[in-house]
Amino acid sequence: MTVPDLSRRVKPAVQVASSTDEFARLASDVVTRQLGARPDSALAFPTGATPLPLYAELARRCAESALSFSQVHSFNLDEYVGLDPEHRASYHAYMLEHFFSKVDIDIARVQLPNGLASDLDGECARYERAIASVGGLDLAVVGLGVNGHLGFNEPGTAFDVRTHVTFLAPETIDHNVRYFGDRARVPRQAITMGIATIFDARRVLLLASGEAKAAAVRAALEGPVSIDVPASVLQAHPHVSAVLDRAASALLERLVR
Ligand code: GLP
């Protein structure tokens, strides 16, 4: 088990895109470089609105045979508990719609947490074993919650926690109402890779776009490292890059001018 060494501070490589196309290109370049170095990489993928341009650009590159996912091991960061994988708002359905159906990935190498497992703790342990069995994550692509969460690691989550069952923070429930139509329908729990699982990835790519993320980006990349802002742990990771759009980078003072 890795406990992040918080005494270490590494300046993340931050790139700011001035258009959605550039955002997609810069983020896709990181994935493309990773697969160039190791075609059978183990990648962690996020959901949400932020990575959609990335998935579209990766699909475009794949269609042009500039990139292949055929040997990739794919692990999603998280999935809701109790939601049928066929439900439109499940992360299974999201990944199939936006990515897996558009690239040459081998579905046998695709894993998401099973939020319908009867033994949820057993499922979390299985997920960790599955990641370990392919040698750990080479690149974790992560989005950012409005409250600084990573995956569904909400503020207050210890940095040494691995894949686990968690409750969604109220602001996360609010943010995700748009996918369910009604607050009462948003699942209250999820299985998420833990901060330690994400931190163990050899590289991390943080994506954030839009004004609503500006404060979280600032807190994550320039604020104190604290469990109050889960993504701030990335300041201690040796290989982090961030691709932001202008709006999300607007409050950065040191890393971007
Ligand atoms: C959810 C996911 C996160 C994601 C976040 C941001 O909470 N569990 O992994 O980063 O949404 O989503 P969006 O990109 O739509 O703002």
mmCIF file of C-alpha atoms and ligand atoms in Angstrom:
data_model
loop_
_atom_site.group_PDB
_atom_site.id
_atom_site.type_symbol
_atom_site.label_atom_id
_atom_site.label_comp_id
_atom_site.label_asym_id
_atom_site.label_seq_id
_atom_site.Cartn_x
_atom_site.Cartn_y
_atom_site.Cartn_z
ATOM 1 C CA MET A 1 0.000 0.000 0.000
ATOM 2 C CA THR A 2 1.308 3.403 -0.959
ATOM 3 C CA VAL A 3 0.883 6.259 1.449
ATOM 4 C CA PRO A 4 1.589 9.393 -0.586
ATOM 5 C CA ASP A 5 4.760 11.157 0.588
ATOM 6 C CA LEU A 6 3.314 14.616 1.101
ATOM 7 C CA SER A 7 6.663 16.229 1.841
ATOM 8 C CA ARG A 8 7.471 15.992 -1.856
ATOM 9 C CA ARG A 9 6.177 18.769 -4.119
ATOM 10 C CA VAL A 10 6.459 18.506 -7.888
ATOM 11 C CA LYS A 11 5.370 21.268 -10.210
ATOM 12 C CA PRO A 12 2.705 19.812 -12.480
ATOM 13 C CA ALA A 13 3.026 20.472 -16.201
ATOM 14 C CA VAL A 14 -0.017 22.623 -16.945
ATOM 15 C CA GLN A 15 -1.242 23.239 -20.466
ATOM 16 C CA VAL A 16 -4.051 25.682 -21.153
ATOM 17 C CA ALA A 17 -6.124 25.200 -24.273
ATOM 18 C CA SER A 18 -7.869 28.097 -25.933
ATOM 19 C CA SER A 19 -10.491 25.987 -27.706
ATOM 20 C CA THR A 20 -12.293 22.692 -27.214
ATOM 21 C CA ASP A 21 -10.373 21.262 -30.182
ATOM 22 C CA GLU A 22 -7.072 22.205 -28.607
ATOM 23 C CA PHE A 23 -8.201 20.785 -25.257
ATOM 24 C CA ALA A 24 -9.007 17.487 -26.988
ATOM 25 C CA ARG A 25 -5.729 17.504 -28.892
ATOM 26 C CA LEU A 26 -3.513 18.224 -25.876
ATOM 27 C CA ALA A 27 -5.244 15.583 -23.732
ATOM 28 C CA SER A 28 -5.184 13.024 -26.549
ATOM 29 C CA ASP A 29 -1.483 13.663 -27.101
ATOM 30 C CA VAL A 30 -0.787 12.491 -23.541
ATOM 31 C CA VAL A 31 -2.710 9.242 -24.133
ATOM 32 C CA THR A 32 -1.134 8.807 -27.575
ATOM 33 C CA ARG A 33 2.374 9.225 -26.156
ATOM 34 C CA GLN A 34 1.577 6.674 -23.441
ATOM 35 C CA LEU A 35 0.379 4.095 -25.975
ATOM 36 C CA GLY A 36 3.372 4.846 -28.191
ATOM 37 C CA ALA A 37 5.648 3.934 -25.291
ATOM 38 C CA ARG A 38 3.558 0.960 -24.191
ATOM 39 C CA PRO A 39 0.692 -0.274 -26.398
ATOM 40 C CA ASP A 40 -0.613 -2.574 -23.651
ATOM 41 C CA SER A 41 -0.788 0.165 -21.020
ATOM 42 C CA ALA A 42 -3.268 0.006 -18.162
ATOM 43 C CA LEU A 43 -5.287 3.200 -18.266
ATOM 44 C CA ALA A 44 -7.812 4.631 -15.833
ATOM 45 C CA PHE A 45 -10.640 6.641 -17.362
ATOM 46 C CA PRO A 46 -13.069 9.206 -15.950
ATOM 47 C CA THR A 47 -16.635 10.092 -16.889
ATOM 48 C CA GLY A 48 -18.536 13.382 -16.897
ATOM 49 C CA ALA A 49 -18.764 16.167 -19.457
ATOM 50 C CA THR A 50 -15.076 17.125 -19.245
ATOM 51 C CA PRO A 51 -13.515 14.108 -21.010
ATOM 52 C CA LEU A 52 -16.030 13.991 -23.884
ATOM 53 C CA PRO A 53 -13.783 15.987 -26.280
ATOM 54 C CA LEU A 54 -10.903 13.644 -25.384
ATOM 55 C CA TYR A 55 -12.941 10.534 -26.185
ATOM 56 C CA ALA A 56 -14.118 12.022 -29.490
ATOM 57 C CA GLU A 57 -10.556 12.877 -30.508
ATOM 58 C CA LEU A 58 -9.203 9.467 -29.450
ATOM 59 C CA ALA A 59 -11.954 7.825 -31.519
ATOM 60 C CA ARG A 60 -11.007 10.023 -34.476
ATOM 61 C CA ARG A 61 -7.340 9.050 -34.183
ATOM 62 C CA CYS A 62 -8.317 5.395 -33.890
ATOM 63 C CA ALA A 63 -10.527 5.597 -37.001
ATOM 64 C CA GLU A 64 -7.560 7.031 -38.878
ATOM 65 C CA SER A 65 -5.425 4.131 -37.599
ATOM 66 C CA ALA A 66 -3.140 6.632 -35.884
ATOM 67 C CA LEU A 67 -3.816 4.928 -32.556
ATOM 68 C CA SER A 68 -4.906 1.505 -31.348
ATOM 69 C CA PHE A 69 -6.476 0.477 -28.057
ATOM 70 C CA SER A 70 -6.463 -3.213 -28.964
ATOM 71 C CA GLN A 71 -3.953 -4.129 -26.262
ATOM 72 C CA VAL A 72 -5.028 -1.577 -23.653
ATOM 73 C CA HIS A 73 -6.312 -2.546 -20.219
ATOM 74 C CA SER A 74 -9.014 -0.089 -19.240
ATOM 75 C CA PHE A 75 -10.278 0.577 -15.714
ATOM 76 C CA ASN A 76 -12.888 3.174 -14.908
ATOM 77 C CA LEU A 77 -12.392 5.321 -11.854
ATOM 78 C CA ASP A 78 -15.839 4.692 -10.447
ATOM 79 C CA GLU A 79 -19.434 3.545 -10.815
ATOM 80 C CA TYR A 80 -22.655 4.172 -8.926
ATOM 81 C CA VAL A 81 -23.901 1.574 -6.453
ATOM 82 C CA GLY A 82 -27.269 0.028 -7.232
ATOM 83 C CA LEU A 83 -27.595 1.373 -10.769
ATOM 84 C CA ASP A 84 -28.201 -1.066 -13.608
ATOM 85 C CA PRO A 85 -25.259 -0.956 -16.076
ATOM 86 C CA GLU A 86 -27.862 -0.459 -18.794
ATOM 87 C CA HIS A 87 -29.235 2.683 -17.140
ATOM 88 C CA ARG A 88 -28.346 5.680 -19.356
ATOM 89 C CA ALA A 89 -26.632 7.489 -16.491
ATOM 90 C CA SER A 90 -24.469 4.530 -15.460
ATOM 91 C CA TYR A 91 -20.781 4.852 -16.191
ATOM 92 C CA HIS A 92 -20.949 1.495 -18.005
ATOM 93 C CA ALA A 93 -23.443 3.012 -20.459
ATOM 94 C CA TYR A 94 -21.474 6.266 -20.719
ATOM 95 C CA MET A 95 -18.216 4.502 -21.586
ATOM 96 C CA LEU A 96 -19.867 2.243 -24.115
ATOM 97 C CA GLU A 97 -21.638 5.143 -25.812
ATOM 98 C CA HIS A 98 -18.783 7.635 -25.887
ATOM 99 C CA PHE A 99 -15.670 5.505 -26.094
ATOM 100 C CA PHE A 100 -15.665 1.712 -26.118
ATOM 101 C CA SER A 101 -18.047 1.461 -29.085
ATOM 102 C CA LYS A 102 -15.924 3.980 -31.028
ATOM 103 C CA VAL A 103 -12.452 2.478 -30.674
ATOM 104 C CA ASP A 104 -10.834 -0.917 -31.249
ATOM 105 C CA ILE A 105 -10.604 -1.774 -27.557
ATOM 106 C CA ASP A 106 -10.916 -5.452 -26.583
ATOM 107 C CA ILE A 107 -13.969 -5.562 -24.279
ATOM 108 C CA ALA A 108 -12.360 -8.495 -22.432
ATOM 109 C CA ARG A 109 -9.737 -6.019 -21.198
ATOM 110 C CA VAL A 110 -12.278 -3.468 -19.988
ATOM 111 C CA GLN A 111 -13.203 -3.236 -16.319
ATOM 112 C CA LEU A 112 -15.582 -1.031 -14.358
ATOM 113 C CA PRO A 113 -16.550 -1.534 -10.738
ATOM 114 C CA ASN A 114 -19.737 -3.597 -10.435
ATOM 115 C CA GLY A 115 -22.136 -1.438 -8.451
ATOM 116 C CA LEU A 116 -24.677 -4.257 -8.363
ATOM 117 C CA ALA A 117 -22.359 -6.747 -6.632
ATOM 118 C CA SER A 118 -23.994 -8.433 -3.643
ATOM 119 C CA ASP A 119 -20.684 -8.203 -1.761
ATOM 120 C CA LEU A 120 -19.572 -4.622 -2.410
ATOM 121 C CA ASP A 121 -16.442 -4.810 -0.256
ATOM 122 C CA GLY A 122 -15.481 -8.022 -2.050
ATOM 123 C CA GLU A 123 -16.018 -6.226 -5.360
ATOM 124 C CA CYS A 124 -13.672 -3.424 -4.255
ATOM 125 C CA ALA A 125 -10.994 -5.962 -3.345
ATOM 126 C CA ARG A 126 -11.502 -7.739 -6.687
ATOM 127 C CA TYR A 127 -11.078 -4.446 -8.538
ATOM 128 C CA GLU A 128 -7.796 -3.727 -6.776
ATOM 129 C CA ARG A 129 -6.569 -7.239 -7.607
ATOM 130 C CA ALA A 130 -7.542 -6.757 -11.255
ATOM 131 C CA ILE A 131 -5.492 -3.552 -11.444
ATOM 132 C CA ALA A 132 -2.548 -5.213 -9.702
ATOM 133 C CA SER A 133 -2.754 -8.260 -12.005
ATOM 134 C CA VAL A 134 -1.835 -6.140 -15.029
ATOM 135 C CA GLY A 135 1.040 -4.466 -13.200
ATOM 136 C CA GLY A 136 -0.781 -1.369 -11.911
ATOM 137 C CA LEU A 137 -1.983 1.709 -13.747
ATOM 138 C CA ASP A 138 0.369 3.331 -16.232
ATOM 139 C CA LEU A 139 -1.753 6.443 -16.748
ATOM 140 C CA ALA A 140 -4.766 7.628 -14.764
ATOM 141 C CA VAL A 141 -6.851 10.214 -16.580
ATOM 142 C CA VAL A 142 -8.923 12.040 -13.985
ATOM 143 C CA GLY A 143 -11.557 14.754 -13.974
ATOM 144 C CA LEU A 144 -12.200 17.111 -11.093
ATOM 145 C CA GLY A 145 -15.301 17.597 -8.995
ATOM 146 C CA VAL A 146 -16.520 21.121 -8.213
ATOM 147 C CA ASN A 147 -15.492 20.340 -4.633
ATOM 148 C CA GLY A 148 -12.055 19.029 -5.643
ATOM 149 C CA HIS A 149 -13.019 15.361 -5.663
ATOM 150 C CA LEU A 150 -11.227 12.734 -7.746
ATOM 151 C CA GLY A 151 -13.381 9.853 -8.923
ATOM 152 C CA PHE A 152 -15.860 9.824 -6.061
ATOM 153 C CA ASN A 153 -13.252 10.516 -3.379
ATOM 154 C CA GLU A 154 -15.080 13.326 -1.659
ATOM 155 C CA PRO A 155 -13.487 15.930 0.666
ATOM 156 C CA GLY A 156 -12.391 14.285 3.893
ATOM 157 C CA THR A 157 -11.383 10.980 2.289
ATOM 158 C CA ALA A 158 -8.043 9.737 3.617
ATOM 159 C CA PHE A 159 -5.215 9.685 1.083
ATOM 160 C CA ASP A 160 -4.259 6.077 1.871
ATOM 161 C CA VAL A 161 -7.641 4.586 0.944
ATOM 162 C CA ARG A 162 -7.901 2.212 -2.023
ATOM 163 C CA THR A 163 -11.022 1.149 -3.975
ATOM 164 C CA HIS A 164 -13.984 1.488 -1.631
ATOM 165 C CA VAL A 165 -17.684 2.178 -1.290
ATOM 166 C CA THR A 166 -18.431 5.816 -0.587
ATOM 167 C CA PHE A 167 -21.299 8.262 -0.146
ATOM 168 C CA LEU A 168 -21.657 11.134 -2.616
ATOM 169 C CA ALA A 169 -21.274 14.624 -1.158
ATOM 170 C CA PRO A 170 -24.412 16.826 -1.406
ATOM 171 C CA GLU A 171 -22.732 19.104 -3.991
ATOM 172 C CA THR A 172 -21.828 16.062 -6.101
ATOM 173 C CA ILE A 173 -25.449 14.894 -6.009
ATOM 174 C CA ASP A 174 -26.497 18.388 -7.137
ATOM 175 C CA HIS A 175 -23.897 18.397 -9.937
ATOM 176 C CA ASN A 176 -25.144 15.040 -11.232
ATOM 177 C CA VAL A 177 -28.894 15.751 -11.119
ATOM 178 C CA ARG A 178 -28.688 16.696 -14.821
ATOM 179 C CA TYR A 179 -28.088 13.025 -15.680
ATOM 180 C CA PHE A 180 -31.038 11.737 -13.645
ATOM 181 C CA GLY A 181 -33.612 14.506 -14.047
ATOM 182 C CA ASP A 182 -34.537 14.475 -10.384
ATOM 183 C CA ARG A 183 -32.378 14.770 -7.251
ATOM 184 C CA ALA A 184 -34.189 11.863 -5.608
ATOM 185 C CA ARG A 185 -33.053 9.557 -8.413
ATOM 186 C CA VAL A 186 -29.319 10.270 -8.070
ATOM 187 C CA PRO A 187 -27.650 7.269 -6.385
ATOM 188 C CA ARG A 188 -26.249 8.110 -2.956
ATOM 189 C CA GLN A 189 -23.348 5.678 -3.088
ATOM 190 C CA ALA A 190 -20.602 4.686 -5.480
ATOM 191 C CA ILE A 191 -17.612 2.400 -5.755
ATOM 192 C CA THR A 192 -14.520 4.467 -6.471
ATOM 193 C CA MET A 193 -10.826 3.847 -6.855
ATOM 194 C CA GLY A 194 -9.261 5.356 -3.744
ATOM 195 C CA ILE A 195 -6.795 8.209 -3.690
ATOM 196 C CA ALA A 196 -4.000 5.688 -3.075
ATOM 197 C CA THR A 197 -5.094 3.677 -6.130
ATOM 198 C CA ILE A 198 -4.974 6.792 -8.310
ATOM 199 C CA PHE A 199 -1.739 8.016 -6.715
ATOM 200 C CA ASP A 200 -0.069 4.678 -7.508
ATOM 201 C CA ALA A 201 -0.527 5.286 -11.242
ATOM 202 C CA ARG A 202 2.822 5.967 -12.877
ATOM 203 C CA ARG A 203 1.382 9.062 -14.569
ATOM 204 C CA VAL A 204 -1.702 11.161 -13.930
ATOM 205 C CA LEU A 205 -3.454 13.455 -16.385
ATOM 206 C CA LEU A 206 -5.871 15.911 -14.761
ATOM 207 C CA LEU A 207 -8.557 17.412 -16.992
ATOM 208 C CA ALA A 208 -10.740 20.385 -16.110
ATOM 209 C CA SER A 209 -12.820 22.743 -18.146
ATOM 210 C CA GLY A 210 -15.282 25.539 -17.481
ATOM 211 C CA GLU A 211 -15.578 28.389 -15.039
ATOM 212 C CA ALA A 212 -17.294 26.209 -12.431
ATOM 213 C CA LYS A 213 -13.996 24.318 -11.947
ATOM 214 C CA ALA A 214 -11.696 27.346 -11.594
ATOM 215 C CA ALA A 215 -11.742 27.433 -7.779
ATOM 216 C CA ALA A 216 -11.266 23.660 -7.535
ATOM 217 C CA VAL A 217 -8.340 23.809 -9.993
ATOM 218 C CA ARG A 218 -6.694 26.554 -7.959
ATOM 219 C CA ALA A 219 -7.213 24.651 -4.703
ATOM 220 C CA ALA A 220 -5.994 21.391 -6.215
ATOM 221 C CA LEU A 221 -2.859 22.681 -7.910
ATOM 222 C CA GLU A 222 -1.817 25.708 -5.849
ATOM 223 C CA GLY A 223 -3.545 25.359 -2.489
ATOM 224 C CA PRO A 224 -2.431 23.443 0.601
ATOM 225 C CA VAL A 225 -2.238 19.663 0.250
ATOM 226 C CA SER A 226 -5.153 18.532 2.365
ATOM 227 C CA ILE A 227 -7.817 15.846 2.459
ATOM 228 C CA ASP A 228 -10.302 18.737 2.286
ATOM 229 C CA VAL A 229 -9.342 18.969 -1.406
ATOM 230 C CA PRO A 230 -8.743 15.382 -2.545
ATOM 231 C CA ALA A 231 -7.095 16.405 -5.843
ATOM 232 C CA SER A 232 -4.448 18.413 -3.968
ATOM 233 C CA VAL A 233 -2.672 15.089 -3.349
ATOM 234 C CA LEU A 234 -1.539 15.305 -6.968
ATOM 235 C CA GLN A 235 0.942 18.021 -5.970
ATOM 236 C CA ALA A 236 2.980 15.211 -4.391
ATOM 237 C CA HIS A 237 2.841 12.928 -7.447
ATOM 238 C CA PRO A 238 6.052 12.760 -9.507
ATOM 239 C CA HIS A 239 4.413 12.689 -12.954
ATOM 240 C CA VAL A 240 1.312 14.837 -13.188
ATOM 241 C CA SER A 241 0.190 16.896 -16.111
ATOM 242 C CA ALA A 242 -2.945 18.971 -16.378
ATOM 243 C CA VAL A 243 -4.869 20.044 -19.438
ATOM 244 C CA LEU A 244 -7.233 22.923 -18.709
ATOM 245 C CA ASP A 245 -9.253 25.356 -20.716
ATOM 246 C CA ARG A 246 -8.893 29.097 -20.127
ATOM 247 C CA ALA A 247 -11.946 29.317 -17.862
ATOM 248 C CA ALA A 248 -10.784 26.502 -15.574
ATOM 249 C CA SER A 249 -7.277 27.987 -15.347
ATOM 250 C CA ALA A 250 -8.473 31.534 -14.625
ATOM 251 C CA LEU A 251 -7.675 31.551 -10.893
ATOM 252 C CA LEU A 252 -4.203 29.971 -11.112
ATOM 253 C CA GLU A 253 -1.546 32.435 -9.978
ATOM 254 C CA ARG A 254 1.759 30.581 -10.002
ATOM 255 C CA LEU A 255 1.464 27.826 -12.585
ATOM 256 C CA VAL A 256 -0.095 29.872 -15.355
ATOM 257 C CA ARG A 257 0.005 33.588 -16.055
HETATM 258 C C1 GLP B 1 -18.387 12.751 -11.375
HETATM 259 C C2 GLP B 1 -17.309 11.693 -11.546
HETATM 260 C C3 GLP B 1 -15.936 12.328 -11.552
HETATM 261 C C4 GLP B 1 -15.894 13.484 -12.522
HETATM 262 C C5 GLP B 1 -16.887 14.523 -12.075
HETATM 263 C C6 GLP B 1 -16.874 15.794 -12.902
HETATM 264 O O1 GLP B 1 -18.544 13.127 -10.058
HETATM 265 N N1 GLP B 1 -17.351 10.698 -10.527
HETATM 266 O O2 GLP B 1 -14.978 11.346 -11.902
HETATM 267 O O3 GLP B 1 -14.601 14.027 -12.580
HETATM 268 O O4 GLP B 1 -18.164 13.921 -12.153
HETATM 269 O O5 GLP B 1 -17.790 15.739 -13.949
HETATM 270 P P1 GLP B 1 -17.895 16.822 -15.086
HETATM 271 O O6 GLP B 1 -16.726 16.579 -15.992
HETATM 272 O O7 GLP B 1 -19.208 16.540 -15.768
HETATM 273 O O8 GLP B 1 -17.849 18.157 -14.444
#
